[in-house]
mmCIF file of C-alpha atoms and ligand atoms in Angstrom:
data_model
loop_
_atom_site.group_PDB
_atom_site.id
_atom_site.type_symbol
_atom_site.label_atom_id
_atom_site.label_comp_id
_atom_site.label_asym_id
_atom_site.label_seq_id
_atom_site.Cartn_x
_atom_site.Cartn_y
_atom_site.Cartn_z
ATOM 1 C CA MET A 1 6.564 -3.513 -4.290
ATOM 2 C CA ARG A 2 2.804 -3.425 -5.105
ATOM 3 C CA VAL A 3 0.240 -4.611 -2.574
ATOM 4 C CA LEU A 4 -3.364 -5.438 -3.338
ATOM 5 C CA VAL A 5 -5.733 -5.988 -0.403
ATOM 6 C CA LEU A 6 -8.727 -8.325 -0.752
ATOM 7 C CA LEU A 7 -11.405 -7.656 1.866
ATOM 8 C CA GLY A 8 -14.552 -9.565 2.737
ATOM 9 C CA ALA A 9 -16.444 -11.305 5.518
ATOM 10 C CA PRO A 10 -15.577 -14.908 6.397
ATOM 11 C CA GLY A 11 -16.735 -16.987 3.414
ATOM 12 C CA ALA A 12 -17.143 -14.076 1.007
ATOM 13 C CA GLY A 13 -14.745 -15.682 -1.480
ATOM 14 C CA LYS A 14 -11.472 -13.877 -0.697
ATOM 15 C CA GLY A 15 -9.399 -17.054 -0.840
ATOM 16 C CA THR A 16 -11.069 -18.282 -4.034
ATOM 17 C CA GLN A 17 -10.390 -14.983 -5.787
ATOM 18 C CA ALA A 18 -6.932 -14.467 -4.258
ATOM 19 C CA HIS A 19 -5.729 -17.752 -5.822
ATOM 20 C CA VAL A 20 -6.935 -16.594 -9.260
ATOM 21 C CA LEU A 21 -5.490 -13.067 -8.943
ATOM 22 C CA ALA A 22 -2.159 -14.411 -7.659
ATOM 23 C CA ARG A 23 -1.857 -16.650 -10.741
ATOM 24 C CA HIS A 24 -3.017 -13.816 -13.007
ATOM 25 C CA PHE A 25 -0.468 -11.290 -11.725
ATOM 26 C CA GLY A 26 2.337 -13.747 -10.914
ATOM 27 C CA LEU A 27 2.461 -12.596 -7.294
ATOM 28 C CA PRO A 28 2.259 -14.649 -4.091
ATOM 29 C CA ARG A 29 -1.056 -14.908 -2.245
ATOM 30 C CA VAL A 30 -0.364 -14.073 1.395
ATOM 31 C CA ALA A 31 -3.162 -15.297 3.670
ATOM 32 C CA THR A 32 -2.820 -14.739 7.409
ATOM 33 C CA GLY A 33 -5.333 -17.525 8.145
ATOM 34 C CA ASP A 34 -3.145 -20.015 6.221
ATOM 35 C CA LEU A 35 -0.016 -18.769 8.018
ATOM 36 C CA PHE A 36 -1.726 -19.310 11.405
ATOM 37 C CA ARG A 37 -3.011 -22.791 10.446
ATOM 38 C CA ALA A 38 0.466 -23.831 9.221
ATOM 39 C CA ALA A 39 2.040 -22.522 12.443
ATOM 40 C CA ALA A 40 -0.578 -24.382 14.527
ATOM 41 C CA ARG A 41 0.097 -27.641 12.608
ATOM 42 C CA ASP A 42 3.852 -27.167 13.187
ATOM 43 C CA GLY A 43 3.212 -26.544 16.896
ATOM 44 C CA THR A 44 5.212 -23.277 16.949
ATOM 45 C CA PRO A 45 4.632 -20.807 19.833
ATOM 46 C CA LEU A 46 2.904 -18.445 17.371
ATOM 47 C CA GLY A 47 0.644 -21.235 16.121
ATOM 48 C CA LEU A 48 -0.238 -22.361 19.643
ATOM 49 C CA ALA A 49 -1.008 -18.749 20.624
ATOM 50 C CA ALA A 50 -3.271 -18.293 17.584
ATOM 51 C CA ARG A 51 -5.124 -21.605 17.849
ATOM 52 C CA GLY A 52 -7.370 -20.696 20.798
ATOM 53 C CA TYR A 53 -8.586 -17.495 19.154
ATOM 54 C CA MET A 54 -9.319 -19.284 15.885
ATOM 55 C CA GLU A 55 -11.220 -22.077 17.654
ATOM 56 C CA ARG A 56 -13.440 -19.450 19.283
ATOM 57 C CA GLY A 57 -13.980 -17.565 16.000
ATOM 58 C CA GLU A 58 -12.166 -14.509 17.368
ATOM 59 C CA LEU A 59 -9.521 -12.422 15.644
ATOM 60 C CA VAL A 60 -5.956 -13.164 16.699
ATOM 61 C CA PRO A 61 -4.523 -10.088 18.524
ATOM 62 C CA ASP A 62 -2.883 -7.453 16.334
ATOM 63 C CA GLU A 63 0.496 -7.702 18.093
ATOM 64 C CA ILE A 64 0.821 -11.352 16.968
ATOM 65 C CA THR A 65 -0.671 -10.878 13.505
ATOM 66 C CA VAL A 66 1.119 -7.745 12.264
ATOM 67 C CA GLY A 67 4.646 -9.025 12.970
ATOM 68 C CA MET A 68 3.922 -12.344 11.251
ATOM 69 C CA LEU A 69 2.507 -10.623 8.151
ATOM 70 C CA LEU A 70 5.349 -8.116 7.831
ATOM 71 C CA GLU A 71 7.919 -10.908 8.162
ATOM 72 C CA ARG A 72 6.148 -12.793 5.343
ATOM 73 C CA LEU A 73 6.269 -9.662 3.136
ATOM 74 C CA ASP A 74 10.053 -9.623 3.590
ATOM 75 C CA ALA A 75 10.392 -13.062 1.933
ATOM 76 C CA PRO A 76 12.134 -13.023 -1.481
ATOM 77 C CA ASP A 77 9.023 -14.172 -3.399
ATOM 78 C CA ALA A 78 7.148 -11.035 -2.218
ATOM 79 C CA GLU A 79 9.835 -8.640 -3.442
ATOM 80 C CA ARG A 80 7.619 -7.436 -6.346
ATOM 81 C CA GLY A 81 4.465 -7.426 -4.220
ATOM 82 C CA ALA A 82 1.653 -9.613 -2.926
ATOM 83 C CA ILE A 83 -2.071 -10.274 -2.943
ATOM 84 C CA LEU A 84 -3.180 -9.989 0.696
ATOM 85 C CA ASP A 85 -6.022 -12.355 1.657
ATOM 86 C CA GLY A 86 -7.461 -11.870 5.143
ATOM 87 C CA PHE A 87 -5.173 -9.001 6.191
ATOM 88 C CA PRO A 88 -5.761 -6.317 7.409
ATOM 89 C CA ARG A 89 -8.731 -7.296 9.585
ATOM 90 C CA THR A 90 -8.676 -4.358 12.025
ATOM 91 C CA ARG A 91 -8.064 -0.637 11.679
ATOM 92 C CA ALA A 92 -4.826 -1.026 13.699
ATOM 93 C CA GLN A 93 -3.602 -3.678 11.233
ATOM 94 C CA ALA A 94 -4.442 -1.406 8.283
ATOM 95 C CA GLU A 95 -2.524 1.466 9.879
ATOM 96 C CA ALA A 96 0.465 -0.792 10.672
ATOM 97 C CA LEU A 97 0.511 -1.966 7.039
ATOM 98 C CA ASP A 98 0.402 1.665 5.815
ATOM 99 C CA ARG A 99 3.389 2.534 8.021
ATOM 100 C CA ALA A 100 5.410 -0.515 6.979
ATOM 101 C CA LEU A 101 4.794 0.125 3.273
ATOM 102 C CA ALA A 102 5.601 3.838 3.658
ATOM 103 C CA ASP A 103 8.981 2.772 5.110
ATOM 104 C CA ARG A 104 9.517 0.803 1.879
ATOM 105 C CA GLY A 105 8.502 3.847 -0.209
ATOM 106 C CA THR A 106 5.198 2.389 -1.329
ATOM 107 C CA ALA A 107 1.523 2.109 -0.310
ATOM 108 C CA VAL A 108 -1.541 -0.087 -0.765
ATOM 109 C CA ASP A 109 -2.882 1.052 -4.123
ATOM 110 C CA ALA A 110 -6.027 -1.088 -4.336
ATOM 111 C CA ALA A 111 -8.431 -2.453 -1.708
ATOM 112 C CA LEU A 112 -11.142 -4.659 -3.185
ATOM 113 C CA LEU A 113 -14.185 -5.672 -1.131
ATOM 114 C CA VAL A 114 -15.977 -8.894 -2.099
ATOM 115 C CA ASP A 115 -19.419 -8.085 -0.773
ATOM 116 C CA VAL A 116 -21.773 -10.941 0.223
ATOM 117 C CA PRO A 117 -24.854 -10.768 2.490
ATOM 118 C CA THR A 118 -24.472 -12.475 5.880
ATOM 119 C CA GLY A 119 -27.184 -15.081 5.212
ATOM 120 C CA GLU A 120 -25.210 -16.521 2.288
ATOM 121 C CA LEU A 121 -21.945 -16.767 4.262
ATOM 122 C CA LEU A 122 -23.138 -19.518 6.627
ATOM 123 C CA ARG A 123 -24.223 -21.692 3.682
ATOM 124 C CA ARG A 124 -20.906 -21.163 1.907
ATOM 125 C CA LEU A 125 -18.660 -21.937 4.860
ATOM 126 C CA THR A 126 -20.456 -25.017 6.130
ATOM 127 C CA GLY A 127 -20.350 -26.520 2.591
ATOM 128 C CA ARG A 128 -16.709 -25.631 1.892
ATOM 129 C CA TRP A 129 -13.967 -28.147 1.047
ATOM 130 C CA LEU A 130 -10.295 -27.222 0.600
ATOM 131 C CA CYS A 131 -7.459 -29.060 -1.081
ATOM 132 C CA SER A 132 -4.874 -30.208 1.410
ATOM 133 C CA SER A 133 -1.818 -29.098 -0.569
ATOM 134 C CA ALA A 134 -2.600 -25.558 -1.808
ATOM 135 C CA GLY A 135 -5.980 -24.599 -0.317
ATOM 136 C CA HIS A 136 -7.946 -24.495 -3.615
ATOM 137 C CA THR A 137 -11.630 -24.076 -2.677
ATOM 138 C CA TYR A 138 -14.730 -26.124 -3.529
ATOM 139 C CA HIS A 139 -18.315 -26.195 -2.322
ATOM 140 C CA ASP A 140 -20.626 -29.187 -1.791
ATOM 141 C CA THR A 141 -23.306 -27.888 -4.135
ATOM 142 C CA ALA A 142 -22.178 -24.621 -5.769
ATOM 143 C CA TYR A 143 -18.665 -25.667 -6.888
ATOM 144 C CA PRO A 144 -18.161 -29.440 -6.403
ATOM 145 C CA PRO A 145 -14.901 -31.034 -7.620
ATOM 146 C CA ARG A 146 -15.076 -33.257 -10.754
ATOM 147 C CA VAL A 147 -14.180 -36.307 -8.593
ATOM 148 C CA ALA A 148 -15.591 -36.283 -5.040
ATOM 149 C CA GLY A 149 -12.899 -35.653 -2.420
ATOM 150 C CA ILE A 150 -10.124 -34.837 -4.956
ATOM 151 C CA CYS A 151 -8.780 -31.420 -6.030
ATOM 152 C CA ASP A 152 -9.309 -30.745 -9.769
ATOM 153 C CA ILE A 153 -6.117 -28.689 -9.951
ATOM 154 C CA ASP A 154 -3.478 -30.755 -8.145
ATOM 155 C CA GLY A 155 -5.136 -34.102 -7.292
ATOM 156 C CA SER A 156 -4.685 -33.752 -3.522
ATOM 157 C CA ALA A 157 -7.313 -34.859 -0.979
ATOM 158 C CA LEU A 158 -10.035 -32.391 0.019
ATOM 159 C CA ILE A 159 -10.480 -31.555 3.711
ATOM 160 C CA GLN A 160 -12.809 -29.400 5.836
ATOM 161 C CA ARG A 161 -11.571 -26.705 8.232
ATOM 162 C CA ASP A 162 -12.208 -27.103 11.981
ATOM 163 C CA ASP A 163 -13.603 -23.566 12.154
ATOM 164 C CA ASP A 164 -16.220 -24.275 9.455
ATOM 165 C CA ARG A 165 -18.459 -26.063 11.979
ATOM 166 C CA PRO A 166 -21.785 -24.137 12.096
ATOM 167 C CA GLU A 167 -21.371 -22.941 15.711
ATOM 168 C CA ILE A 168 -17.879 -21.567 15.009
ATOM 169 C CA VAL A 169 -18.973 -19.987 11.718
ATOM 170 C CA ARG A 170 -21.713 -18.127 13.643
ATOM 171 C CA ALA A 171 -19.120 -16.942 16.187
ATOM 172 C CA ARG A 172 -16.761 -15.792 13.401
ATOM 173 C CA LEU A 173 -19.503 -13.743 11.791
ATOM 174 C CA GLU A 174 -20.591 -12.235 15.129
ATOM 175 C CA GLN A 175 -17.023 -11.437 16.228
ATOM 176 C CA GLN A 176 -15.523 -10.166 12.994
ATOM 177 C CA LEU A 177 -18.020 -8.139 10.955
ATOM 178 C CA GLY A 178 -17.608 -4.966 13.059
ATOM 179 C CA ALA A 179 -13.838 -4.942 12.543
ATOM 180 C CA LEU A 180 -14.315 -5.503 8.802
ATOM 181 C CA ALA A 181 -16.521 -2.394 8.650
ATOM 182 C CA ASP A 182 -13.678 -0.372 10.257
ATOM 183 C CA VAL A 183 -11.165 -1.611 7.666
ATOM 184 C CA VAL A 184 -13.569 -0.879 4.808
ATOM 185 C CA ASP A 185 -13.980 2.619 6.224
ATOM 186 C CA HIS A 186 -10.171 3.037 6.432
ATOM 187 C CA TYR A 187 -9.719 2.331 2.713
ATOM 188 C CA ARG A 188 -12.837 4.261 1.698
ATOM 189 C CA THR A 189 -11.405 7.321 3.465
ATOM 190 C CA ALA A 190 -8.099 6.754 1.643
ATOM 191 C CA GLY A 191 -10.050 6.785 -1.640
ATOM 192 C CA ILE A 192 -8.879 3.344 -2.817
ATOM 193 C CA LEU A 193 -11.816 1.086 -1.886
ATOM 194 C CA GLN A 194 -13.804 -0.652 -4.613
ATOM 195 C CA ALA A 195 -16.621 -3.126 -3.914
ATOM 196 C CA VAL A 196 -17.825 -5.929 -6.167
ATOM 197 C CA ASP A 197 -20.945 -8.061 -5.838
ATOM 198 C CA GLY A 198 -19.669 -11.364 -4.399
ATOM 199 C CA ARG A 199 -23.002 -13.144 -4.991
ATOM 200 C CA ARG A 200 -22.204 -13.554 -8.675
ATOM 201 C CA PRO A 201 -20.552 -16.739 -10.022
ATOM 202 C CA ILE A 202 -16.815 -17.070 -9.287
ATOM 203 C CA ALA A 203 -15.664 -16.199 -12.841
ATOM 204 C CA ALA A 204 -17.960 -13.153 -12.941
ATOM 205 C CA VAL A 205 -16.574 -11.918 -9.609
ATOM 206 C CA THR A 206 -13.027 -12.342 -10.982
ATOM 207 C CA ASN A 207 -13.925 -10.282 -14.058
ATOM 208 C CA ASP A 208 -15.466 -7.568 -11.878
ATOM 209 C CA LEU A 209 -12.303 -7.444 -9.731
ATOM 210 C CA LEU A 210 -10.058 -7.169 -12.813
ATOM 211 C CA ASP A 211 -12.338 -4.451 -14.237
ATOM 212 C CA ALA A 212 -12.092 -2.551 -10.954
ATOM 213 C CA LEU A 213 -8.284 -2.683 -11.256
ATOM 214 C CA GLU A 214 -8.169 -1.448 -14.876
ATOM 215 C CA PRO A 215 -7.824 2.269 -14.015
ATOM 216 C CA ILE A 216 -4.704 1.551 -11.907
ATOM 217 C CA PRO A 217 -1.703 1.371 -14.284
ATOM 218 C CA TYR A 218 0.249 -1.386 -12.474
ATOM 219 C CA TRP A 219 -2.801 -3.660 -12.222
ATOM 220 C CA ARG A 220 -4.166 -3.000 -15.723
ATOM 221 C CA THR A 221 -4.668 -6.217 -17.698
ATOM 222 C CA SER A 222 -5.542 -4.810 -21.117
ATOM 223 C CA PRO A 223 -2.668 -3.431 -23.267
HETATM 224 P P1 AP5 B 1 -9.144 -16.986 7.338
HETATM 225 O O1 AP5 B 1 -8.497 -18.243 6.953
HETATM 226 O O2 AP5 B 1 -8.681 -15.726 6.722
HETATM 227 O O3 AP5 B 1 -10.706 -17.174 7.196
HETATM 228 P P2 AP5 B 1 -11.873 -16.121 6.873
HETATM 229 O O4 AP5 B 1 -11.553 -14.700 6.705
HETATM 230 O O5 AP5 B 1 -12.870 -16.424 7.898
HETATM 231 O O6 AP5 B 1 -12.218 -16.386 5.449
HETATM 232 P P3 AP5 B 1 -12.432 -17.759 4.825
HETATM 233 O O7 AP5 B 1 -11.121 -18.331 4.395
HETATM 234 O O8 AP5 B 1 -13.260 -18.606 5.739
HETATM 235 O O9 AP5 B 1 -13.361 -17.368 3.592
HETATM 236 P P4 AP5 B 1 -13.016 -16.742 2.183
HETATM 237 O O10 AP5 B 1 -13.535 -15.363 2.109
HETATM 238 O O11 AP5 B 1 -11.572 -16.945 1.827
HETATM 239 O O12 AP5 B 1 -13.955 -17.650 1.276
HETATM 240 P P5 AP5 B 1 -13.590 -18.829 0.261
HETATM 241 O O13 AP5 B 1 -12.926 -18.278 -0.957
HETATM 242 O O14 AP5 B 1 -12.907 -19.950 0.962
HETATM 243 O O15 AP5 B 1 -9.016 -16.775 8.926
HETATM 244 C C1 AP5 B 1 -9.276 -17.826 9.823
HETATM 245 C C2 AP5 B 1 -9.070 -17.319 11.229
HETATM 246 O O16 AP5 B 1 -7.708 -16.902 11.414
HETATM 247 C C3 AP5 B 1 -9.896 -16.097 11.615
HETATM 248 O O17 AP5 B 1 -11.194 -16.459 12.071
HETATM 249 C C4 AP5 B 1 -9.043 -15.475 12.715
HETATM 250 O O18 AP5 B 1 -9.192 -16.175 13.925
HETATM 251 C C5 AP5 B 1 -7.619 -15.746 12.213
HETATM 252 N N1 AP5 B 1 -7.099 -14.647 11.388
HETATM 253 C C6 AP5 B 1 -6.795 -14.705 10.064
HETATM 254 N N2 AP5 B 1 -6.323 -13.533 9.639
HETATM 255 C C7 AP5 B 1 -6.345 -12.699 10.697
HETATM 256 C C8 AP5 B 1 -5.985 -11.336 10.878
HETATM 257 N N3 AP5 B 1 -5.509 -10.575 9.877
HETATM 258 N N4 AP5 B 1 -6.151 -10.805 12.128
HETATM 259 C C9 AP5 B 1 -6.599 -11.531 13.152
HETATM 260 N N5 AP5 B 1 -6.965 -12.829 13.050
HETATM 261 C C10 AP5 B 1 -6.836 -13.409 11.821
HETATM 262 O O19 AP5 B 1 -15.076 -19.276 -0.165
HETATM 263 C C11 AP5 B 1 -15.957 -19.851 0.793
HETATM 264 C C12 AP5 B 1 -16.851 -20.913 0.102
HETATM 265 O O20 AP5 B 1 -17.719 -20.257 -0.835
HETATM 266 C C13 AP5 B 1 -16.085 -21.976 -0.702
HETATM 267 O O21 AP5 B 1 -16.726 -23.212 -0.545
HETATM 268 C C14 AP5 B 1 -16.166 -21.479 -2.160
HETATM 269 O O22 AP5 B 1 -16.146 -22.549 -3.082
HETATM 270 C C15 AP5 B 1 -17.532 -20.788 -2.155
HETATM 271 N N6 AP5 B 1 -17.555 -19.639 -3.062
HETATM 272 C C16 AP5 B 1 -16.551 -18.737 -3.282
HETATM 273 N N7 AP5 B 1 -16.959 -17.793 -4.188
HETATM 274 C C17 AP5 B 1 -18.249 -18.110 -4.505
HETATM 275 C C18 AP5 B 1 -19.200 -17.515 -5.386
HETATM 276 N N8 AP5 B 1 -18.911 -16.421 -6.104
HETATM 277 N N9 AP5 B 1 -20.435 -18.089 -5.459
HETATM 278 C C19 AP5 B 1 -20.741 -19.219 -4.727
HETATM 279 N N10 AP5 B 1 -19.868 -19.835 -3.885
HETATM 280 C C20 AP5 B 1 -18.629 -19.280 -3.777
#
């Protein structure tokens, strides 16, 4: 099992890039935010527990998040590995992931940080639209769909997230950037962190991520 971790502040472009990398490597994209939103829509106890934290822009507690993520990694489609989008978000989550992978005889072998200055994040999140079936991302001005309100890839309707309202985006940035710095530090200490400039166009960021993975045999794209 090979696990690639995509790190970044809210709105840095993790989801956008995780969709591309998942298609590129033929691995599932596992996004804890999507798992929580699906659970909240289904009205499960886990979803109801997570909803309040998400509405306040806070991180969901580790004891809820880690179990959910590890259960998802046990699903058959993740047998070969996964692209993690939005996990780990705290040092405790990173350490729990290390332990769980060590039990499976493996380890995170790449942690990629999509680095974007805070000022740009507010603009990105408040202009974001997502497709309702698979979560493909668009932006009002930077990356509009070909037909307004419709996903280019699968034709489903575009929607906006409740937590992309400006006041909640500000709370997310205030609440979560400190924990991100801890996770970045965790992977830097492990010697597997690589950062790319997330201000570049989407395709350029993808190329930079793939270039960063080239030295790692499993993730190498060129022959
Ligand atoms: P989650 O769903 O993970 O949200 P997030 O981390 O806040 O990240 P986003 O999905 O908002 O942004 P993104 O980086 O994926 O950016 P995107 O690609 O969409 O989490 C939601 C909530 O769930 C959290 O607040 C927390 O409460 C909870 N949660 C989730 N995981 C948790 C965990 N592990 N522990 C505890 N709690 C957890 O791009 C954004 C916009 O920018 C789009 O419009 C896109 O088109 C545009 N864009 C992308 N790339 C570029 C580019 N290169 N140039 C210009 N525009 C771009």
